[in-house]
């Protein structure tokens, strides 16, 4: 009987770990800044004469800040394709949460890079090139659970209560992530130049929409189309204080440096 109980306990534990494994971070830590080409997974050509440098500055949703993790990629809506690999980063300021996450076994594996600056090489700058930004949080139960407080002003006592819950989640599940929200940005105008918004000193995505469930690439593409066509009513903004802040610089040169081409080729060979 004791053996059966032990077996049942082990089976239950295995099932729980199997369930949680679906939320495990898939990326490996690297401090090396990377260069990305919108030629996708094929070697860039000498037509890749446009380069944009994006420096990600801040991700916030108001006064209360739980650990949030950012993943970005470029999409070509004309081809309905993602044209760069995902880039995951941690923009969280130093906080007690950071310590809790780093103490968990898989905490370090989630951060793909500590860099915040990324250079994208573009073969054909086009008004249909969008930046998609996805936000994840530490696993806290149901995806919609606990996101409502971002849509309202919080008292100090409410913040303290929520903070205690997040601390508990970080202690127990700090190595696991779940979808939280997403937003998008049109990078170029119809003339192939940076859009007027992207030419500002600081560029912000303020409409970050609540993600009710895990979404596929095709669902994200559909969402970008709807939002860009003014049909964002199908999506609910997480917070009126949502802000992903960045600086975008367009770099034009007659040719690419051989060193950069070599870096990209090596990155693609490793994939």
PDB file of C-alpha atoms in Angstrom:
ATOM      1  CA  UNK A   1       0.000   0.000   0.000  1.00  0.00           C
ATOM      2  CA  UNK A   2       2.856   2.335   0.906  1.00  0.00           C
ATOM      3  CA  UNK A   3       4.554   1.483  -2.384  1.00  0.00           C
ATOM      4  CA  UNK A   4       1.355   2.293  -4.280  1.00  0.00           C
ATOM      5  CA  UNK A   5       1.085   5.613  -2.474  1.00  0.00           C
ATOM      6  CA  UNK A   6       4.712   6.391  -3.279  1.00  0.00           C
ATOM      7  CA  UNK A   7       4.160   5.485  -6.925  1.00  0.00           C
ATOM      8  CA  UNK A   8       1.037   7.642  -7.072  1.00  0.00           C
ATOM      9  CA  UNK A   9       2.959  10.520  -5.520  1.00  0.00           C
ATOM     10  CA  UNK A  10       5.781  10.152  -8.008  1.00  0.00           C
ATOM     11  CA  UNK A  11       3.305   9.946 -10.898  1.00  0.00           C
ATOM     12  CA  UNK A  12       1.509  13.082  -9.701  1.00  0.00           C
ATOM     13  CA  UNK A  13       4.819  14.912  -9.363  1.00  0.00           C
ATOM     14  CA  UNK A  14       5.887  13.814 -12.850  1.00  0.00           C
ATOM     15  CA  UNK A  15       2.589  15.018 -14.298  1.00  0.00           C
ATOM     16  CA  UNK A  16       2.974  18.417 -12.621  1.00  0.00           C
ATOM     17  CA  UNK A  17       6.519  18.817 -13.951  1.00  0.00           C
ATOM     18  CA  UNK A  18       5.367  17.778 -17.417  1.00  0.00           C
ATOM     19  CA  UNK A  19       2.651  20.447 -17.312  1.00  0.00           C
ATOM     20  CA  UNK A  20       5.027  23.135 -16.093  1.00  0.00           C
ATOM     21  CA  UNK A  21       7.641  22.243 -18.699  1.00  0.00           C
ATOM     22  CA  UNK A  22       5.413  23.826 -21.350  1.00  0.00           C
ATOM     23  CA  UNK A  23       6.083  27.186 -19.668  1.00  0.00           C
ATOM     24  CA  UNK A  24       9.862  26.714 -19.418  1.00  0.00           C
ATOM     25  CA  UNK A  25      11.995  29.362 -21.121  1.00  0.00           C
ATOM     26  CA  UNK A  26      13.485  28.074 -24.364  1.00  0.00           C
ATOM     27  CA  UNK A  27      16.427  30.451 -24.745  1.00  0.00           C
ATOM     28  CA  UNK A  28      20.036  30.331 -23.573  1.00  0.00           C
ATOM     29  CA  UNK A  29      21.823  33.259 -21.984  1.00  0.00           C
ATOM     30  CA  UNK A  30      24.298  35.249 -24.066  1.00  0.00           C
ATOM     31  CA  UNK A  31      25.821  38.667 -23.413  1.00  0.00           C
ATOM     32  CA  UNK A  32      26.850  39.151 -27.039  1.00  0.00           C
ATOM     33  CA  UNK A  33      24.896  41.828 -28.950  1.00  0.00           C
ATOM     34  CA  UNK A  34      23.550  40.451 -32.208  1.00  0.00           C
ATOM     35  CA  UNK A  35      22.867  41.638 -35.744  1.00  0.00           C
ATOM     36  CA  UNK A  36      19.683  40.546 -37.483  1.00  0.00           C
ATOM     37  CA  UNK A  37      18.878  40.425 -41.176  1.00  0.00           C
ATOM     38  CA  UNK A  38      15.374  40.663 -42.627  1.00  0.00           C
ATOM     39  CA  UNK A  39      16.531  38.379 -45.407  1.00  0.00           C
ATOM     40  CA  UNK A  40      15.354  35.731 -42.948  1.00  0.00           C
ATOM     41  CA  UNK A  41      17.393  32.565 -42.660  1.00  0.00           C
ATOM     42  CA  UNK A  42      19.233  33.031 -45.959  1.00  0.00           C
ATOM     43  CA  UNK A  43      22.603  34.812 -46.369  1.00  0.00           C
ATOM     44  CA  UNK A  44      22.138  38.578 -46.847  1.00  0.00           C
ATOM     45  CA  UNK A  45      23.012  40.014 -50.243  1.00  0.00           C
ATOM     46  CA  UNK A  46      24.652  43.274 -51.232  1.00  0.00           C
ATOM     47  CA  UNK A  47      21.107  44.634 -51.672  1.00  0.00           C
ATOM     48  CA  UNK A  48      20.969  44.809 -47.857  1.00  0.00           C
ATOM     49  CA  UNK A  49      21.880  48.477 -47.847  1.00  0.00           C
ATOM     50  CA  UNK A  50      19.499  49.786 -45.191  1.00  0.00           C
ATOM     51  CA  UNK A  51      20.228  49.276 -41.547  1.00  0.00           C
ATOM     52  CA  UNK A  52      18.219  50.366 -38.533  1.00  0.00           C
ATOM     53  CA  UNK A  53      19.499  50.409 -34.987  1.00  0.00           C
ATOM     54  CA  UNK A  54      16.869  49.951 -32.272  1.00  0.00           C
ATOM     55  CA  UNK A  55      17.813  50.734 -28.690  1.00  0.00           C
ATOM     56  CA  UNK A  56      15.140  49.451 -26.293  1.00  0.00           C
ATOM     57  CA  UNK A  57      14.940  51.725 -23.253  1.00  0.00           C
ATOM     58  CA  UNK A  58      11.978  50.885 -21.025  1.00  0.00           C
ATOM     59  CA  UNK A  59       8.980  48.609 -20.622  1.00  0.00           C
ATOM     60  CA  UNK A  60       6.453  49.688 -18.007  1.00  0.00           C
ATOM     61  CA  UNK A  61       2.759  49.681 -17.135  1.00  0.00           C
ATOM     62  CA  UNK A  62       2.605  52.372 -14.477  1.00  0.00           C
ATOM     63  CA  UNK A  63       3.745  52.567 -10.880  1.00  0.00           C
ATOM     64  CA  UNK A  64       3.562  48.863 -10.086  1.00  0.00           C
ATOM     65  CA  UNK A  65       6.313  46.868 -11.764  1.00  0.00           C
ATOM     66  CA  UNK A  66       6.381  43.100 -11.669  1.00  0.00           C
ATOM     67  CA  UNK A  67       9.071  41.238 -13.648  1.00  0.00           C
ATOM     68  CA  UNK A  68       8.191  41.481 -17.357  1.00  0.00           C
ATOM     69  CA  UNK A  69      10.123  40.070 -20.303  1.00  0.00           C
ATOM     70  CA  UNK A  70      10.190  41.409 -23.843  1.00  0.00           C
ATOM     71  CA  UNK A  71      10.469  39.474 -27.118  1.00  0.00           C
ATOM     72  CA  UNK A  72      10.539  41.310 -30.455  1.00  0.00           C
ATOM     73  CA  UNK A  73      10.726  40.387 -34.154  1.00  0.00           C
ATOM     74  CA  UNK A  74      10.113  42.059 -37.512  1.00  0.00           C
ATOM     75  CA  UNK A  75       7.192  40.993 -39.703  1.00  0.00           C
ATOM     76  CA  UNK A  76       6.612  41.599 -43.406  1.00  0.00           C
ATOM     77  CA  UNK A  77       2.860  41.984 -43.738  1.00  0.00           C
ATOM     78  CA  UNK A  78       3.019  41.986 -47.544  1.00  0.00           C
ATOM     79  CA  UNK A  79       4.388  38.435 -47.429  1.00  0.00           C
ATOM     80  CA  UNK A  80       2.576  37.572 -44.171  1.00  0.00           C
ATOM     81  CA  UNK A  81       5.863  36.309 -42.725  1.00  0.00           C
ATOM     82  CA  UNK A  82       8.096  36.843 -39.728  1.00  0.00           C
ATOM     83  CA  UNK A  83      11.385  37.948 -41.279  1.00  0.00           C
ATOM     84  CA  UNK A  84      13.738  37.893 -38.291  1.00  0.00           C
ATOM     85  CA  UNK A  85      14.220  35.489 -35.439  1.00  0.00           C
ATOM     86  CA  UNK A  86      12.817  36.348 -32.011  1.00  0.00           C
ATOM     87  CA  UNK A  87      14.959  38.529 -29.758  1.00  0.00           C
ATOM     88  CA  UNK A  88      14.275  38.132 -26.024  1.00  0.00           C
ATOM     89  CA  UNK A  89      15.518  40.592 -23.440  1.00  0.00           C
ATOM     90  CA  UNK A  90      15.146  41.641 -19.826  1.00  0.00           C
ATOM     91  CA  UNK A  91      14.494  45.377 -19.388  1.00  0.00           C
ATOM     92  CA  UNK A  92      13.547  45.078 -15.717  1.00  0.00           C
ATOM     93  CA  UNK A  93      15.220  47.615 -13.416  1.00  0.00           C
ATOM     94  CA  UNK A  94      17.018  46.169 -10.364  1.00  0.00           C
ATOM     95  CA  UNK A  95      14.416  45.054  -7.831  1.00  0.00           C
ATOM     96  CA  UNK A  96      13.752  42.400  -5.145  1.00  0.00           C
ATOM     97  CA  UNK A  97      11.955  40.391  -7.849  1.00  0.00           C
ATOM     98  CA  UNK A  98      15.175  40.029  -9.840  1.00  0.00           C
ATOM     99  CA  UNK A  99      16.887  38.333  -6.923  1.00  0.00           C
ATOM    100  CA  UNK A 100      14.022  35.893  -6.495  1.00  0.00           C
ATOM    101  CA  UNK A 101      14.025  34.928 -10.175  1.00  0.00           C
ATOM    102  CA  UNK A 102      17.788  34.456 -10.331  1.00  0.00           C
ATOM    103  CA  UNK A 103      17.668  32.034  -7.410  1.00  0.00           C
ATOM    104  CA  UNK A 104      15.508  29.587  -9.355  1.00  0.00           C
ATOM    105  CA  UNK A 105      17.200  26.797 -11.361  1.00  0.00           C
ATOM    106  CA  UNK A 106      16.068  27.996 -14.769  1.00  0.00           C
ATOM    107  CA  UNK A 107      16.082  31.719 -14.070  1.00  0.00           C
ATOM    108  CA  UNK A 108      19.330  32.443 -15.894  1.00  0.00           C
ATOM    109  CA  UNK A 109      18.355  30.463 -18.986  1.00  0.00           C
ATOM    110  CA  UNK A 110      15.515  32.753 -19.951  1.00  0.00           C
ATOM    111  CA  UNK A 111      17.605  35.848 -20.724  1.00  0.00           C
ATOM    112  CA  UNK A 112      18.815  35.464 -24.288  1.00  0.00           C
ATOM    113  CA  UNK A 113      20.925  38.600 -24.110  1.00  0.00           C
ATOM    114  CA  UNK A 114      21.607  41.416 -21.695  1.00  0.00           C
ATOM    115  CA  UNK A 115      22.044  43.809 -24.645  1.00  0.00           C
ATOM    116  CA  UNK A 116      19.339  46.340 -25.459  1.00  0.00           C
ATOM    117  CA  UNK A 117      20.646  47.544 -28.845  1.00  0.00           C
ATOM    118  CA  UNK A 118      19.991  45.588 -32.024  1.00  0.00           C
ATOM    119  CA  UNK A 119      20.873  46.287 -35.633  1.00  0.00           C
ATOM    120  CA  UNK A 120      18.523  45.055 -38.346  1.00  0.00           C
ATOM    121  CA  UNK A 121      19.665  44.756 -41.958  1.00  0.00           C
ATOM    122  CA  UNK A 122      16.913  45.425 -44.490  1.00  0.00           C
ATOM    123  CA  UNK A 123      16.858  44.395 -48.127  1.00  0.00           C
ATOM    124  CA  UNK A 124      13.714  46.353 -48.976  1.00  0.00           C
ATOM    125  CA  UNK A 125      12.424  48.926 -46.445  1.00  0.00           C
ATOM    126  CA  UNK A 126       8.664  48.933 -46.913  1.00  0.00           C
ATOM    127  CA  UNK A 127       5.550  50.344 -45.246  1.00  0.00           C
ATOM    128  CA  UNK A 128       4.497  46.749 -44.556  1.00  0.00           C
ATOM    129  CA  UNK A 129       7.436  46.055 -42.199  1.00  0.00           C
ATOM    130  CA  UNK A 130       6.213  45.975 -38.572  1.00  0.00           C
ATOM    131  CA  UNK A 131       7.908  45.445 -35.239  1.00  0.00           C
ATOM    132  CA  UNK A 132       5.938  43.030 -33.050  1.00  0.00           C
ATOM    133  CA  UNK A 133       6.615  43.249 -29.316  1.00  0.00           C
ATOM    134  CA  UNK A 134       5.438  40.436 -27.048  1.00  0.00           C
ATOM    135  CA  UNK A 135       5.435  40.705 -23.260  1.00  0.00           C
ATOM    136  CA  UNK A 136       5.613  37.770 -20.866  1.00  0.00           C
ATOM    137  CA  UNK A 137       5.394  37.599 -17.101  1.00  0.00           C
ATOM    138  CA  UNK A 138       6.235  35.082 -14.377  1.00  0.00           C
ATOM    139  CA  UNK A 139       3.647  32.293 -14.360  1.00  0.00           C
ATOM    140  CA  UNK A 140       0.740  33.230 -12.055  1.00  0.00           C
ATOM    141  CA  UNK A 141      -2.078  30.857 -12.894  1.00  0.00           C
ATOM    142  CA  UNK A 142      -4.609  31.684 -15.598  1.00  0.00           C
ATOM    143  CA  UNK A 143      -3.377  34.092 -18.274  1.00  0.00           C
ATOM    144  CA  UNK A 144      -6.097  36.665 -17.548  1.00  0.00           C
ATOM    145  CA  UNK A 145      -5.681  36.363 -13.787  1.00  0.00           C
ATOM    146  CA  UNK A 146      -4.178  39.410 -12.140  1.00  0.00           C
ATOM    147  CA  UNK A 147      -3.964  41.647 -15.239  1.00  0.00           C
ATOM    148  CA  UNK A 148      -7.038  43.752 -14.397  1.00  0.00           C
ATOM    149  CA  UNK A 149      -5.222  45.875 -11.836  1.00  0.00           C
ATOM    150  CA  UNK A 150      -3.144  47.477 -14.588  1.00  0.00           C
ATOM    151  CA  UNK A 151      -6.258  49.148 -15.965  1.00  0.00           C
ATOM    152  CA  UNK A 152      -6.962  51.202 -12.827  1.00  0.00           C
ATOM    153  CA  UNK A 153      -5.284  53.421 -10.266  1.00  0.00           C
ATOM    154  CA  UNK A 154      -4.069  51.472  -7.254  1.00  0.00           C
ATOM    155  CA  UNK A 155      -3.866  52.490  -3.628  1.00  0.00           C
ATOM    156  CA  UNK A 156      -0.684  51.754  -1.682  1.00  0.00           C
ATOM    157  CA  UNK A 157      -2.434  48.922   0.175  1.00  0.00           C
ATOM    158  CA  UNK A 158      -3.570  47.340  -3.114  1.00  0.00           C
ATOM    159  CA  UNK A 159      -0.048  47.556  -4.516  1.00  0.00           C
ATOM    160  CA  UNK A 160       1.329  45.897  -1.358  1.00  0.00           C
ATOM    161  CA  UNK A 161      -1.195  43.047  -1.661  1.00  0.00           C
ATOM    162  CA  UNK A 162      -0.420  42.439  -5.337  1.00  0.00           C
ATOM    163  CA  UNK A 163       3.311  42.693  -4.673  1.00  0.00           C
ATOM    164  CA  UNK A 164       3.064  39.966  -2.032  1.00  0.00           C
ATOM    165  CA  UNK A 165       1.317  37.684  -4.533  1.00  0.00           C
ATOM    166  CA  UNK A 166       3.955  38.326  -7.201  1.00  0.00           C
ATOM    167  CA  UNK A 167       6.757  37.665  -4.713  1.00  0.00           C
ATOM    168  CA  UNK A 168       5.135  34.324  -3.869  1.00  0.00           C
ATOM    169  CA  UNK A 169       4.861  33.435  -7.573  1.00  0.00           C
ATOM    170  CA  UNK A 170       8.502  34.380  -8.163  1.00  0.00           C
ATOM    171  CA  UNK A 171       9.618  32.177  -5.290  1.00  0.00           C
ATOM    172  CA  UNK A 172       7.686  29.160  -6.515  1.00  0.00           C
ATOM    173  CA  UNK A 173       7.557  29.616 -10.292  1.00  0.00           C
ATOM    174  CA  UNK A 174      10.210  32.208 -11.092  1.00  0.00           C
ATOM    175  CA  UNK A 175      11.670  30.102 -13.901  1.00  0.00           C
ATOM    176  CA  UNK A 176       8.376  29.814 -15.814  1.00  0.00           C
ATOM    177  CA  UNK A 177       6.751  32.371 -18.122  1.00  0.00           C
ATOM    178  CA  UNK A 178       3.276  32.986 -19.519  1.00  0.00           C
ATOM    179  CA  UNK A 179       1.928  35.340 -22.235  1.00  0.00           C
ATOM    180  CA  UNK A 180       0.840  38.756 -21.007  1.00  0.00           C
ATOM    181  CA  UNK A 181       0.452  41.271 -23.848  1.00  0.00           C
ATOM    182  CA  UNK A 182       1.589  42.440 -27.287  1.00  0.00           C
ATOM    183  CA  UNK A 183       1.880  45.574 -29.399  1.00  0.00           C
ATOM    184  CA  UNK A 184       3.122  46.529 -32.853  1.00  0.00           C
ATOM    185  CA  UNK A 185       4.772  49.420 -34.664  1.00  0.00           C
ATOM    186  CA  UNK A 186       4.911  50.318 -38.370  1.00  0.00           C
ATOM    187  CA  UNK A 187       8.556  51.153 -39.050  1.00  0.00           C
ATOM    188  CA  UNK A 188       8.465  52.723 -42.522  1.00  0.00           C
ATOM    189  CA  UNK A 189       6.278  55.048 -44.541  1.00  0.00           C
ATOM    190  CA  UNK A 190       5.163  54.541 -48.125  1.00  0.00           C
ATOM    191  CA  UNK A 191       8.334  56.299 -49.341  1.00  0.00           C
ATOM    192  CA  UNK A 192      10.551  53.627 -47.787  1.00  0.00           C
ATOM    193  CA  UNK A 193      11.872  56.056 -45.159  1.00  0.00           C
ATOM    194  CA  UNK A 194      11.351  55.724 -41.412  1.00  0.00           C
ATOM    195  CA  UNK A 195       7.770  56.638 -40.508  1.00  0.00           C
ATOM    196  CA  UNK A 196       7.255  60.093 -38.993  1.00  0.00           C
ATOM    197  CA  UNK A 197       6.617  58.506 -35.589  1.00  0.00           C
ATOM    198  CA  UNK A 198       9.868  56.536 -35.764  1.00  0.00           C
ATOM    199  CA  UNK A 199      11.822  59.705 -36.535  1.00  0.00           C
ATOM    200  CA  UNK A 200      11.083  61.147 -33.081  1.00  0.00           C
ATOM    201  CA  UNK A 201      13.931  61.213 -30.552  1.00  0.00           C
ATOM    202  CA  UNK A 202      12.071  58.604 -28.507  1.00  0.00           C
ATOM    203  CA  UNK A 203       9.554  56.190 -30.014  1.00  0.00           C
ATOM    204  CA  UNK A 204       6.849  54.605 -27.872  1.00  0.00           C
ATOM    205  CA  UNK A 205       4.371  51.787 -28.270  1.00  0.00           C
ATOM    206  CA  UNK A 206       1.592  52.794 -25.900  1.00  0.00           C
ATOM    207  CA  UNK A 207      -1.125  50.412 -27.040  1.00  0.00           C
ATOM    208  CA  UNK A 208      -0.054  47.090 -25.560  1.00  0.00           C
ATOM    209  CA  UNK A 209      -2.977  44.709 -25.777  1.00  0.00           C
ATOM    210  CA  UNK A 210      -3.988  42.018 -23.326  1.00  0.00           C
ATOM    211  CA  UNK A 211      -3.118  38.541 -24.543  1.00  0.00           C
ATOM    212  CA  UNK A 212      -5.903  36.224 -23.426  1.00  0.00           C
ATOM    213  CA  UNK A 213      -4.208  33.021 -24.559  1.00  0.00           C
ATOM    214  CA  UNK A 214      -1.077  31.700 -26.216  1.00  0.00           C
ATOM    215  CA  UNK A 215      -1.086  32.910 -29.837  1.00  0.00           C
ATOM    216  CA  UNK A 216       0.406  31.344 -32.960  1.00  0.00           C
ATOM    217  CA  UNK A 217       2.456  33.263 -35.508  1.00  0.00           C
ATOM    218  CA  UNK A 218      -0.514  33.386 -37.895  1.00  0.00           C
ATOM    219  CA  UNK A 219      -2.696  34.823 -35.106  1.00  0.00           C
ATOM    220  CA  UNK A 220      -0.141  37.556 -34.435  1.00  0.00           C
ATOM    221  CA  UNK A 221      -0.040  38.375 -38.162  1.00  0.00           C
ATOM    222  CA  UNK A 222      -3.838  38.619 -38.198  1.00  0.00           C
ATOM    223  CA  UNK A 223      -3.716  40.895 -35.137  1.00  0.00           C
ATOM    224  CA  UNK A 224      -1.151  43.212 -36.776  1.00  0.00           C
ATOM    225  CA  UNK A 225      -3.376  43.479 -39.862  1.00  0.00           C
ATOM    226  CA  UNK A 226      -6.461  44.330 -37.806  1.00  0.00           C
ATOM    227  CA  UNK A 227      -4.672  46.852 -35.588  1.00  0.00           C
ATOM    228  CA  UNK A 228      -2.976  48.560 -38.546  1.00  0.00           C
ATOM    229  CA  UNK A 229      -6.383  48.874 -40.234  1.00  0.00           C
ATOM    230  CA  UNK A 230      -7.926  50.544 -37.199  1.00  0.00           C
ATOM    231  CA  UNK A 231      -9.777  47.462 -35.970  1.00  0.00           C
ATOM    232  CA  UNK A 232      -8.124  47.383 -32.557  1.00  0.00           C
ATOM    233  CA  UNK A 233     -11.567  47.237 -30.882  1.00  0.00           C
ATOM    234  CA  UNK A 234     -11.128  43.458 -30.965  1.00  0.00           C
ATOM    235  CA  UNK A 235      -8.292  43.840 -28.468  1.00  0.00           C
ATOM    236  CA  UNK A 236      -8.218  45.376 -24.999  1.00  0.00           C
ATOM    237  CA  UNK A 237      -5.351  47.651 -23.926  1.00  0.00           C
ATOM    238  CA  UNK A 238      -3.685  46.355 -20.771  1.00  0.00           C
ATOM    239  CA  UNK A 239      -3.146  49.745 -19.169  1.00  0.00           C
ATOM    240  CA  UNK A 240      -3.536  53.430 -20.071  1.00  0.00           C
ATOM    241  CA  UNK A 241       0.033  53.753 -18.810  1.00  0.00           C
ATOM    242  CA  UNK A 242       1.494  51.062 -21.098  1.00  0.00           C
ATOM    243  CA  UNK A 243       4.853  52.095 -22.522  1.00  0.00           C
ATOM    244  CA  UNK A 244       7.564  50.392 -24.531  1.00  0.00           C
ATOM    245  CA  UNK A 245      10.131  53.106 -25.147  1.00  0.00           C
ATOM    246  CA  UNK A 246      12.948  52.922 -27.695  1.00  0.00           C
ATOM    247  CA  UNK A 247      15.204  54.907 -29.980  1.00  0.00           C
ATOM    248  CA  UNK A 248      15.336  54.073 -33.695  1.00  0.00           C
ATOM    249  CA  UNK A 249      18.148  55.222 -35.962  1.00  0.00           C
ATOM    250  CA  UNK A 250      18.362  54.548 -39.677  1.00  0.00           C
ATOM    251  CA  UNK A 251      21.878  53.823 -40.895  1.00  0.00           C
ATOM    252  CA  UNK A 252      22.531  54.033 -44.612  1.00  0.00           C
ATOM    253  CA  UNK A 253      25.777  52.942 -46.228  1.00  0.00           C
ATOM    254  CA  UNK A 254      26.779  51.976 -49.774  1.00  0.00           C
ATOM    255  CA  UNK A 255      27.849  48.549 -48.658  1.00  0.00           C
ATOM    256  CA  UNK A 256      27.801  46.312 -45.619  1.00  0.00           C
ATOM    257  CA  UNK A 257      30.937  45.632 -43.673  1.00  0.00           C
ATOM    258  CA  UNK A 258      32.337  42.171 -44.325  1.00  0.00           C
ATOM    259  CA  UNK A 259      32.592  41.627 -40.566  1.00  0.00           C
ATOM    260  CA  UNK A 260      28.826  42.102 -40.165  1.00  0.00           C
ATOM    261  CA  UNK A 261      28.100  39.718 -43.034  1.00  0.00           C
ATOM    262  CA  UNK A 262      30.373  37.173 -41.395  1.00  0.00           C
ATOM    263  CA  UNK A 263      28.581  37.536 -38.040  1.00  0.00           C
ATOM    264  CA  UNK A 264      25.161  37.002 -39.630  1.00  0.00           C
ATOM    265  CA  UNK A 265      26.328  33.973 -41.598  1.00  0.00           C
ATOM    266  CA  UNK A 266      27.754  32.370 -38.449  1.00  0.00           C
ATOM    267  CA  UNK A 267      24.536  33.072 -36.521  1.00  0.00           C
ATOM    268  CA  UNK A 268      22.435  31.456 -39.256  1.00  0.00           C
ATOM    269  CA  UNK A 269      24.710  28.405 -39.433  1.00  0.00           C
ATOM    270  CA  UNK A 270      24.187  27.869 -35.689  1.00  0.00           C
ATOM    271  CA  UNK A 271      20.367  27.832 -36.017  1.00  0.00           C
TER     272      UNK A 271
END
